[in-house]
CSV table of C-alpha atoms in Angstrom, one decimal:
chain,number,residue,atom,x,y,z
K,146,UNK,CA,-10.8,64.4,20.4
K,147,UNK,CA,-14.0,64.5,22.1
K,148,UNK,CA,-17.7,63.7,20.8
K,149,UNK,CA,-18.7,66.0,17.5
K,150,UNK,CA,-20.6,69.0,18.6
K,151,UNK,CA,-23.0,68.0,15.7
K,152,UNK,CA,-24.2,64.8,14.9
K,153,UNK,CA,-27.0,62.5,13.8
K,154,UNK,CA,-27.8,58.9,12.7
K,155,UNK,CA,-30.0,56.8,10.8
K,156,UNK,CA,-28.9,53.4,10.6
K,157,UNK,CA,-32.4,52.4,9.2
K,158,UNK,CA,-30.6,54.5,5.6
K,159,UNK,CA,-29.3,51.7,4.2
K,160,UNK,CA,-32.4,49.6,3.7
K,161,UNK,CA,-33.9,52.7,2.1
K,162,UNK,CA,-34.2,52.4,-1.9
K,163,UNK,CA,-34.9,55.0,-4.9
K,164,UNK,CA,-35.0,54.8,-8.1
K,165,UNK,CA,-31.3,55.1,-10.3
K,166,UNK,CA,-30.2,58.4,-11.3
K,167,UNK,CA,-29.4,60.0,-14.9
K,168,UNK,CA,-25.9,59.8,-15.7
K,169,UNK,CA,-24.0,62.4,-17.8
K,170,UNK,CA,-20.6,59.9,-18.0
K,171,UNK,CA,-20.8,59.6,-22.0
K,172,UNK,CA,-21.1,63.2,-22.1
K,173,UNK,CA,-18.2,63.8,-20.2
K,174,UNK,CA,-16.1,61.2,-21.8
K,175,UNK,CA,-16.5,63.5,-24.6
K,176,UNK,CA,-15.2,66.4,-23.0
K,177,UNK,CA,-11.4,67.1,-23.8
K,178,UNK,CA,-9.1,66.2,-21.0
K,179,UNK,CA,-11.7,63.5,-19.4
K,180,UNK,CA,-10.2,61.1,-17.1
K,181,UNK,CA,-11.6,59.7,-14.1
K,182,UNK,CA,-9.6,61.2,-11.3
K,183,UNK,CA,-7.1,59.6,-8.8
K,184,UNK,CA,-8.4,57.2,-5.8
K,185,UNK,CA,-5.5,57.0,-4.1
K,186,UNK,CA,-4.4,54.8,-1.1
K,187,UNK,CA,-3.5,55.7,2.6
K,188,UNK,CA,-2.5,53.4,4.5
K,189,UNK,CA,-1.7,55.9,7.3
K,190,UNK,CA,-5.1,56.9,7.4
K,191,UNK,CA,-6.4,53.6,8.0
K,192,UNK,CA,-3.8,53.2,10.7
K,193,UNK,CA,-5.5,55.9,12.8
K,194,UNK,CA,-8.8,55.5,12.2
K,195,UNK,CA,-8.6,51.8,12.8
K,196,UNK,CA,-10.0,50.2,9.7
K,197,UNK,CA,-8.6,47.9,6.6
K,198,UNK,CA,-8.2,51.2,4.1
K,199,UNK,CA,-8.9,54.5,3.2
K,200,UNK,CA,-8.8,55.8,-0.1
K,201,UNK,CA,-8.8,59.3,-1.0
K,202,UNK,CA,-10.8,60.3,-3.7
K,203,UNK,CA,-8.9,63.5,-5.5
K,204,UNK,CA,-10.6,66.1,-7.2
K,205,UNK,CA,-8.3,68.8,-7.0
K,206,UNK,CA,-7.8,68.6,-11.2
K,207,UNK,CA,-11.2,67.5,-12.5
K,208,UNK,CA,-10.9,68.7,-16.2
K,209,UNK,CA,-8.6,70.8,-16.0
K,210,UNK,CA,-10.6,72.7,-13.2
K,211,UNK,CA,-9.5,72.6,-9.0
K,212,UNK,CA,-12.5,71.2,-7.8
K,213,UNK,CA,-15.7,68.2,-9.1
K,214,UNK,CA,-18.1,71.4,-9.9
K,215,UNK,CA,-17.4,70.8,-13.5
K,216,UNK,CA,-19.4,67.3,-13.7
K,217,UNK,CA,-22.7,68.7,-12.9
K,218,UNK,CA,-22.2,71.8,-14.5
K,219,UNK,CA,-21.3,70.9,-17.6
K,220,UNK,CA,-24.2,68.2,-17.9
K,221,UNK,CA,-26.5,71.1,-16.8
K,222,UNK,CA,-26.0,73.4,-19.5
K,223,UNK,CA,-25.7,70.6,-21.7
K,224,UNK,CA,-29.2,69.5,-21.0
K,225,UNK,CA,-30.6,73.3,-21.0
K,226,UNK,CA,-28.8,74.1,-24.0
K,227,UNK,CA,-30.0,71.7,-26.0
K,228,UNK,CA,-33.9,71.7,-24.4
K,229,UNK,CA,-33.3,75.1,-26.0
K,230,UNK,CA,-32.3,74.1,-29.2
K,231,UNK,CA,-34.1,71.1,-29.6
K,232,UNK,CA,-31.7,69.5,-29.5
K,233,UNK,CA,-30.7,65.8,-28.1
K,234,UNK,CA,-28.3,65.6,-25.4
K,235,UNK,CA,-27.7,62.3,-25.2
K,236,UNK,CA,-25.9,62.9,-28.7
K,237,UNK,CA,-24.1,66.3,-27.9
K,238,UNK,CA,-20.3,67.3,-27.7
K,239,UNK,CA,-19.1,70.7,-26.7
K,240,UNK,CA,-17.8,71.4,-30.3
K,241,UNK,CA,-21.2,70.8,-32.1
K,242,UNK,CA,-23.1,72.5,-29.2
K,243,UNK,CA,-20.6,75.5,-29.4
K,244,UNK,CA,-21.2,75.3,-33.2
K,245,UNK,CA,-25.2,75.3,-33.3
K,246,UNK,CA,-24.9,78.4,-30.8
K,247,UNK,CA,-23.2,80.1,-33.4
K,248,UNK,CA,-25.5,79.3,-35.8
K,249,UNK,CA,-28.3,81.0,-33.8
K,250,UNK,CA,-26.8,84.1,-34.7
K,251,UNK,CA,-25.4,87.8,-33.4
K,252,UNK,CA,-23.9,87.5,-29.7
K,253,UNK,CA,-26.5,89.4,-28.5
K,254,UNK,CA,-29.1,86.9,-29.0
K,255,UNK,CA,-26.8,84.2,-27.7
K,256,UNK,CA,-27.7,82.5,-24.7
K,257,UNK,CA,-26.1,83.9,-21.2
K,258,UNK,CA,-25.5,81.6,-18.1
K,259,UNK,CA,-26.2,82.6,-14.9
K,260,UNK,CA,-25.9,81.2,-11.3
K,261,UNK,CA,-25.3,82.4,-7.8
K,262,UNK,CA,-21.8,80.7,-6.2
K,263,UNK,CA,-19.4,80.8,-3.3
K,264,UNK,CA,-17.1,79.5,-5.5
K,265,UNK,CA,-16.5,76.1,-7.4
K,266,UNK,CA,-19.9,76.4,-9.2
K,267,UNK,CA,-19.3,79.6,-10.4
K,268,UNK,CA,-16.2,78.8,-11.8
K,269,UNK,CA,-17.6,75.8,-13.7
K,270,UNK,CA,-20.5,77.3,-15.4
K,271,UNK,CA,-17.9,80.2,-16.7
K,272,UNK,CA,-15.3,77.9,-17.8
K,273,UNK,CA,-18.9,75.7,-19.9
K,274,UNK,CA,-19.6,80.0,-21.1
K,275,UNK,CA,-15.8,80.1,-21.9
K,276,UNK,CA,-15.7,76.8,-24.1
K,277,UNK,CA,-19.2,77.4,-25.5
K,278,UNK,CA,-18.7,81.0,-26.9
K,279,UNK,CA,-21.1,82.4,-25.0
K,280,UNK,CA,-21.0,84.5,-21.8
K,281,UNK,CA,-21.7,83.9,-18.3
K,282,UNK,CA,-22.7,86.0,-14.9
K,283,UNK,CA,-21.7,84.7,-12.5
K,284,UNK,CA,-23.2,86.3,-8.4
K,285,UNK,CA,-21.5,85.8,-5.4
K,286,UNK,CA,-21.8,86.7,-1.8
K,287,UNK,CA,-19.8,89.0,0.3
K,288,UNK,CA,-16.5,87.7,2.0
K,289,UNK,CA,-15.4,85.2,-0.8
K,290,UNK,CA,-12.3,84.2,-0.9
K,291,UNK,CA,-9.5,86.4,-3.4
K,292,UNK,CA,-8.8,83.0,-5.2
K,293,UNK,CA,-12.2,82.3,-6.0
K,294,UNK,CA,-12.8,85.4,-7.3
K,295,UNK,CA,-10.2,85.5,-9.5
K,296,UNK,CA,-10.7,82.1,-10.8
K,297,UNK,CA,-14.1,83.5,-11.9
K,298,UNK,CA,-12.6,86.6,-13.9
K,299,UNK,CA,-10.2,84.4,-15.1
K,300,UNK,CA,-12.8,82.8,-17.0
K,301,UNK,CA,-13.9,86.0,-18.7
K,302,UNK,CA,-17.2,85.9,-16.9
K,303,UNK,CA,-18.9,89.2,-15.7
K,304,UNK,CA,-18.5,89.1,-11.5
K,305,UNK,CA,-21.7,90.2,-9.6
K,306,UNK,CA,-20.5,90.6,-6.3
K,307,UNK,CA,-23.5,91.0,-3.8
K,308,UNK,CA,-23.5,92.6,0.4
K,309,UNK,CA,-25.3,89.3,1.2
K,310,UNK,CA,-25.0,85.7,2.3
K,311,UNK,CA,-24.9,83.0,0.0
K,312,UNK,CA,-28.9,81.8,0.2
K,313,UNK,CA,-29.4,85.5,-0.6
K,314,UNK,CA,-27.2,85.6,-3.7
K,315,UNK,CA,-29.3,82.3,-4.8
K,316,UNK,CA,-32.4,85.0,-4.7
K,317,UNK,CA,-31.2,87.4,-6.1
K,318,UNK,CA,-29.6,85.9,-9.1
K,319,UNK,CA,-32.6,83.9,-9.8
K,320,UNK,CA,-34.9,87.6,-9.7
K,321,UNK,CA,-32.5,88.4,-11.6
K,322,UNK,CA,-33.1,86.4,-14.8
K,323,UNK,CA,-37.1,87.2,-14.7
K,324,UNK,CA,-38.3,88.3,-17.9
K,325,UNK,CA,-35.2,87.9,-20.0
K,326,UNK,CA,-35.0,86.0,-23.1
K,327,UNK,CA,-31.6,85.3,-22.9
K,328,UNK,CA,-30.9,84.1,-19.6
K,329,UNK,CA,-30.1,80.8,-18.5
K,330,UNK,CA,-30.0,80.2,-14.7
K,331,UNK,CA,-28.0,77.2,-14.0
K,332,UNK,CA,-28.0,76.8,-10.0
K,333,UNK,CA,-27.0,73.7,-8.0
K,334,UNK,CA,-29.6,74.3,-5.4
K,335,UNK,CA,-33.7,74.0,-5.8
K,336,UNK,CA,-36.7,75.4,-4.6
K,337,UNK,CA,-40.8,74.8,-5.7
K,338,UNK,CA,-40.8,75.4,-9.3
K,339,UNK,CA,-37.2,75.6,-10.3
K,340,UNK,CA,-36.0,71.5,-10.2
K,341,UNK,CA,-35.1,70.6,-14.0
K,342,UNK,CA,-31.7,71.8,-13.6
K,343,UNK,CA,-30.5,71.1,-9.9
K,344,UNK,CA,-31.9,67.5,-11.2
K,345,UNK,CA,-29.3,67.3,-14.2
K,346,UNK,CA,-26.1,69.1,-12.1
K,347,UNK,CA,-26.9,65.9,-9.9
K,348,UNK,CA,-27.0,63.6,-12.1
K,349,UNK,CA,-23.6,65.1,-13.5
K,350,UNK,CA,-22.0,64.0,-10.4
K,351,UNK,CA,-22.9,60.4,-10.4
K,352,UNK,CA,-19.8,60.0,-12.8
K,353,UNK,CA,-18.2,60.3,-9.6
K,354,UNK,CA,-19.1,57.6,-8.1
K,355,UNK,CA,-19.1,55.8,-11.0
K,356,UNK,CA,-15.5,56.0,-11.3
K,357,UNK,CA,-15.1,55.2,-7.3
K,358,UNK,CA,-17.0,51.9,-7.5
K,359,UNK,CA,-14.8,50.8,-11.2
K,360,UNK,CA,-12.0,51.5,-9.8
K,361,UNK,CA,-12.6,49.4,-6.7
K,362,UNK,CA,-13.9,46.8,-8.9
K,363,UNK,CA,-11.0,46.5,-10.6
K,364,UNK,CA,-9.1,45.6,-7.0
K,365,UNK,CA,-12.2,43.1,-6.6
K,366,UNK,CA,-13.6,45.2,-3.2
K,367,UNK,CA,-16.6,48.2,-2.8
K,368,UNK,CA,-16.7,50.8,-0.1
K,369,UNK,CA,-18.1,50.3,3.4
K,370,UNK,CA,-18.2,54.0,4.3
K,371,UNK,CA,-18.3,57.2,2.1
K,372,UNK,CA,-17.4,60.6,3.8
K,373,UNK,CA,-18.9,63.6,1.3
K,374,UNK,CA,-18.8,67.4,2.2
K,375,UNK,CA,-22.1,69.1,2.0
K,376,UNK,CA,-22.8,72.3,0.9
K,377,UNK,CA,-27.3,72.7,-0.7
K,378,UNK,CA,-26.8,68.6,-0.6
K,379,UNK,CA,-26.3,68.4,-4.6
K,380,UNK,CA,-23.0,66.1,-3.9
K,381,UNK,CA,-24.5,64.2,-1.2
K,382,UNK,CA,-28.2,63.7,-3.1
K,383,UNK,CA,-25.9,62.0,-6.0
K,384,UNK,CA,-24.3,59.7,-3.7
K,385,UNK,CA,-27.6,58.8,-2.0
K,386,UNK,CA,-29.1,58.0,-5.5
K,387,UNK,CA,-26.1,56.3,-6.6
K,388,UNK,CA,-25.7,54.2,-3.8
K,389,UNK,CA,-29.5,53.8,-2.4
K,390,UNK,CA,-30.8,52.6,-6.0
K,391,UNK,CA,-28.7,49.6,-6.4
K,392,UNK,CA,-29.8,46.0,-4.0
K,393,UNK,CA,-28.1,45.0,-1.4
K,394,UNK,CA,-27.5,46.8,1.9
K,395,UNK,CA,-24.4,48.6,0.3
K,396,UNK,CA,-22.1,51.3,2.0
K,397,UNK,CA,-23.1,53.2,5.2
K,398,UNK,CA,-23.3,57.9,3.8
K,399,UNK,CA,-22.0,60.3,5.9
K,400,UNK,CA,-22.3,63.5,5.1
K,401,UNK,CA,-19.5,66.2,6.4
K,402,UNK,CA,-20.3,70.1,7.4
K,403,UNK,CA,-18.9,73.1,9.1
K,404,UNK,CA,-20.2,73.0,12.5
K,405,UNK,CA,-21.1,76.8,11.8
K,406,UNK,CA,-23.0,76.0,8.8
K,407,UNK,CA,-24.5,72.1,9.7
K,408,UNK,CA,-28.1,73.3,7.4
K,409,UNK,CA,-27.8,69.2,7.0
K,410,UNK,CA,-27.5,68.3,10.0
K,411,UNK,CA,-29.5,70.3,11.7
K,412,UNK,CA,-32.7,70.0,9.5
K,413,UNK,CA,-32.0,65.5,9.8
K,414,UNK,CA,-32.3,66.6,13.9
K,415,UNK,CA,-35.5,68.2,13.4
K,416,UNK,CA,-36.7,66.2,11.1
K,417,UNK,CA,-37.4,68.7,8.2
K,418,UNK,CA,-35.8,71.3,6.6
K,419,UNK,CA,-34.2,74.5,8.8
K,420,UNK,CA,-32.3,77.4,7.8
K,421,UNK,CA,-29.0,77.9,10.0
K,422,UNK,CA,-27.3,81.7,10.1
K,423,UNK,CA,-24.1,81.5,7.7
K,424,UNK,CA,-23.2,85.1,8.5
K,425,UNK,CA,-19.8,83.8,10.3
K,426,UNK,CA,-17.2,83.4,7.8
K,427,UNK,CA,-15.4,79.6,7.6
K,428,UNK,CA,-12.3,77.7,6.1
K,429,UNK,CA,-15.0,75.9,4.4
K,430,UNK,CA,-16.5,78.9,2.2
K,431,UNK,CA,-18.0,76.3,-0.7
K,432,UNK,CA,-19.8,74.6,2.6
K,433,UNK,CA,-20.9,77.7,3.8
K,434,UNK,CA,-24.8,77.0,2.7
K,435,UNK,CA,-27.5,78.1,5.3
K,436,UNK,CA,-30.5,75.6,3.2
K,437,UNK,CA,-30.4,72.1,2.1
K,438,UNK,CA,-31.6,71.7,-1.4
K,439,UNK,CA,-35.8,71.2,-1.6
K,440,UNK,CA,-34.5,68.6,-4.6
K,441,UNK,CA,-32.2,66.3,-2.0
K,442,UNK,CA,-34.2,66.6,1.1
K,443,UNK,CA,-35.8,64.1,0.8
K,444,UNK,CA,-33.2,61.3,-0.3
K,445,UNK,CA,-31.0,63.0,1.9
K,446,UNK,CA,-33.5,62.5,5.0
K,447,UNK,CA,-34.2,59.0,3.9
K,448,UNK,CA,-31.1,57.7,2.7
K,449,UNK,CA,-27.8,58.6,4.7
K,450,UNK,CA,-26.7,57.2,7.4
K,451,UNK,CA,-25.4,59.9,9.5
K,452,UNK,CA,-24.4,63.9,9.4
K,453,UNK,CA,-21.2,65.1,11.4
K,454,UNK,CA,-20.1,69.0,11.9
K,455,UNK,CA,-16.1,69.9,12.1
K,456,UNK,CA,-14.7,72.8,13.7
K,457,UNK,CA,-12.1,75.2,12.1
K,458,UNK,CA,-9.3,73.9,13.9
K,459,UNK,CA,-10.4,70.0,13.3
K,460,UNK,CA,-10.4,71.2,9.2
K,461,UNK,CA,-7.1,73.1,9.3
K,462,UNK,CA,-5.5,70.3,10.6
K,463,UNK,CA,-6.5,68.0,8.2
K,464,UNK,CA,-5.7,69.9,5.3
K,465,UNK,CA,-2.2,70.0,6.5
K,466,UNK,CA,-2.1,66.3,7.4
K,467,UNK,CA,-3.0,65.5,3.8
K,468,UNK,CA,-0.4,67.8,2.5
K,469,UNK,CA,1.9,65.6,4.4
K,470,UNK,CA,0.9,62.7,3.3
K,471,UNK,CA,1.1,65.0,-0.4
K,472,UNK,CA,-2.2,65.0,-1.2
K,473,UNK,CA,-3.5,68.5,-2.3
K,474,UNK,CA,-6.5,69.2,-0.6
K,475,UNK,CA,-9.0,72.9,0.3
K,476,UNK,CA,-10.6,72.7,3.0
K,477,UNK,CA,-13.5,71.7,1.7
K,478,UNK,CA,-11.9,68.7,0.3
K,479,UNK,CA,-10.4,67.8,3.6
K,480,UNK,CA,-13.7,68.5,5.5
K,481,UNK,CA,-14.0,64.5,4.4
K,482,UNK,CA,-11.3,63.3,6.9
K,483,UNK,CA,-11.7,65.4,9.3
K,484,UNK,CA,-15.7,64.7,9.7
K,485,UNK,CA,-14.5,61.2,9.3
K,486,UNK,CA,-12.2,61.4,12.3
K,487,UNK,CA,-14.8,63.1,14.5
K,488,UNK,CA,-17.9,60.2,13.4
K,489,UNK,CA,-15.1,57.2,14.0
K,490,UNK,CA,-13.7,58.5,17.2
K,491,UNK,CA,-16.6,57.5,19.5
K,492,UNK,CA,-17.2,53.2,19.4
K,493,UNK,CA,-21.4,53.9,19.3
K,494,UNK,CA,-21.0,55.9,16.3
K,495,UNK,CA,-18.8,53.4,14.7
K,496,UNK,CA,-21.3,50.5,15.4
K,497,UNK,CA,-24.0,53.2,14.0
K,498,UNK,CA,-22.3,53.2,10.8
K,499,UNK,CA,-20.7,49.5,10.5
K,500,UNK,CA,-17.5,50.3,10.8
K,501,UNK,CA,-15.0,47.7,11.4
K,502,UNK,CA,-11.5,47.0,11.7
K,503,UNK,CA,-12.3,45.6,7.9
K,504,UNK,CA,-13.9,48.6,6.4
K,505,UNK,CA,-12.8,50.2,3.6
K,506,UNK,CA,-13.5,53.9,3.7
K,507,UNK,CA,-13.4,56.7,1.0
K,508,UNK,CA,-13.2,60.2,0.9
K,509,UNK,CA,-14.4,62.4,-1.1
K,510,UNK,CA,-11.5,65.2,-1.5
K,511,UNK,CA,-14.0,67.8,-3.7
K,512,UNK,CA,-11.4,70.5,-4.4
K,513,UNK,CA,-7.9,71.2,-4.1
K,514,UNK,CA,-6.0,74.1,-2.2
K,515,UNK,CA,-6.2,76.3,-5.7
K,516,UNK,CA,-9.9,76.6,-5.1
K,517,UNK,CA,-9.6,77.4,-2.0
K,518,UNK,CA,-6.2,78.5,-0.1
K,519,UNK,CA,-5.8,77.4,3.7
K,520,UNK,CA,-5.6,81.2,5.2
C-alpha cells in the first residue's frame, strides 16, 4: 500500500487531560426511535490489519436519519431553544418544546433554524425544524451531491444553494442571520464570538461514545484505537473530550481525512491552524472542510494521537469491502477503515499508536451509503 501521503503523530496525546464534556444522552433517550446504534464485529478486518478485533461502529440509521448528525444537532437547538425560551433543557422533550413554540404565537414570529452544510448537518437541523413546527434554511455549497440535496427538501426546509466552497457557505449563512429576530444559526463549526452552539452539537455527540464504551463494557474490554473521520473537527473534538477527560492512559485517536482536504492534518504539521483549498470535489463531500473548528483546535492539537489522509481510490475501495462484508457504509463512513489501513500498514506508525496484535480497534462508520451514494 505504500506510506500515507499525509500523516502526523503525537504519541505524547494520551497523557494529555481536559476537563469532561456535557452530555445530551437523556435528551436523546427521549427522542422517539432512540437506540444506541449497532457495534458490530469483524473478524475479517482484524485478520488483515493484524490485531485481536475490529468493531464497526454503524451509523447509517441514527434516529431514523443516514448519518450521527442528528446527536449534536438535536441537542443544539435544544439548548438554543430553550436559552430562548427560558427554558431548562435539562428537563425538555421534543413534544413540550414543539408545544411552547406554539404557544409563542403566529408562524411568523416562530423561530427559524439556520446553518450552512455539505450535507448530514443540514439534514439534521431540518428534520429538528420538521419535528418542532418550525422552519429551517438550510445553505450549501456548490457541487453537493443529488442525494443530499434532496434529503434536505425532503425535510420541507427552504435550500440555499450558494457558487462557493463550503468555508464560504459557513460565511455567508452566518451574515446572513445579522439583524434578524428570528433567526437561529445552529452551525457545527466555530470561530471568535460564535462558540455556545458548536459547544452543545459537541457535546451531543459524546452519546456516541457513550454507547461505544457500554457496549464494550458489557463484553468486559475498552478500545485500544478509535478511527474518526474529520470534517471542522466537531466529531473528533467529542471523542478527544470523551476520551482525554477520564484517568488512565486510555485509547490511542486517530483522526481520518481526504488527502485533498487534510485541514487536520495539515494545521497538527504546522503546528496551528491552516486553511487547505477544498475547490477539488471528493467521495468524501461531508469531509470536504478547508478549516478546523477554532472550538476543537486546541483539544484536537493536544489530545489525538495521530492524523492520516486517504486517497479516492483507498475510500472507494473500502466502501465496497464493507458492503461485502454487508455493512452499509458512504464514504465518509468508510473513510474510518481506509485511514485505518493506511496508519497500520507501516510497523513505526503502529508502535506510534500502540497497536498490537491484541488491540481492539473501532471504527467510526458516520453515515451510510443513503447520505452519501458511492458515484
Amino acid at each position: 500500500m505504500g506510506e500515507p501521503s499525509t500523516w502526523y503523530s503525537r504519541p505524547a496525546a494520551k497523557r494529555w487531560r481536559t476537563t469532561a464534556p456535557g452530555s445530551g444522552l437523556d435528551y436523546h433517550r427521549s427522542l422517539a426511535g432512540y437506540a444506541p446504534t449497532p457495534l458490530v464485529e469483524l473478524p475479517s478486518l482484524a485478520a488483515e490489519l493484524r490485531v485481536g478485533r475490529v468493531l464497526l461502529k454503524d451509523e447509517s440509521s441514527r434516529l431514523g436519519l443516514p448519518a450521527f448528525k442528528i446527536l449534536g444537532a438535536s441537542w443544539a437547538v435544544c439548548r438554543a431553544l430553550c436559552q430562548r425560551l427560558g427554558q431548562d433543557p435539562e428537563r425538555m422533550t421534543v413534544p413540550r418544546l414543539a408545544g411552547l413554540l406554539r404557544q409563542e404565537g403566529a408562524p411568523g414570529k416562530l423561530p427559524v433554524l439556520v446553518t450552512a452544510t455539505d450535507g448530514n448537518h443540514g439534514r439534521a437541523i431540518a428534520r429538528m425544524a420538521r419535528l418542532l413546527g418550525v422552519e429551517a434554511r438550510i445553505h450549501v455549497p456548490a457541487g453537493l451531491g443529488v442525494a443530499a440535496l434532496e434529503g434536505i427538501r425532503g425535510e420541507g426546509a427552504r435550500l440555499v444553494e450558494e457558487e462557493a466552497v463550503y468555508d464560504d457557505v459557513v460565511a455567508r449563512a452566518a451574515a446572513s442571520v445579522e439583524g434578524s429576530e428570528s433567526d437561529v444559526l445552529i452551525q457545527d463549526t466555530a470561530w471568535e464570538g460564535y462558540t455556545q452552539v458548536p459547544q452543545w452539537i459537541v457535546d451531543g455527540y459524546t452519546t456516541l461514545f457513550r454507547e461505544i464504551d457500554d457496549a464494550l463494557q458489557v463484553q468486559g474490554g475498552s478500545p485500544d484505537l478509535l478511527a474518526c473521520p474529520v470534517g471542522v473537527g466537531s466529531l473528533a473534538q467529542a471523542l478527544v473530550e470523551h476520551y482525554r477527560s477520564r484517568p488512565g492512559p486510555g485509547p490511542a485517536l486517530l483522526g481520518v481525512e481526504p488527502d485533498s482536504a487534510a485541514c487536520l492534518t495539515r494545521s497538527l504539521q504546522a503546528g496551528a491552524p491552516i486553511t487547505v483549498d477544498t475547490s477539488v470535489p471528493t467521495l468524501m463531500a461531508g469531509l470536504n472542510c478547508g478549516s478546523v473548528s477554532s472550538l476543537g483546535w486546541p483539544l484536537l492539537s493536544a489530545g489525538m494521537d495521530a492524523a492520516v489522509g486517504v486517497t479516492e481510490g483507498q475510500c472507494r475501495r473500502a466502501v465496497q469491502d464493507l458492503e461485502e462484508l454487508a455493512q452499509d457504509a458512504g464514504p465518509c463512513g468508510a473513510a474510518a477503515l481506509a485511514g485505518t489501513r493506511n496508519a497500520l500498514a507501516v510497523t513505526a506508525r503502529r508502535r506510534e499508536l500502540g497497536v498490537t496484535e491484541d488491540s481492539v480497534v473501532v471504527l467510526v462508520n458516520t453515515e451510510g451509503r443513503a447520505a452519501n451514494p458511492l458515484v
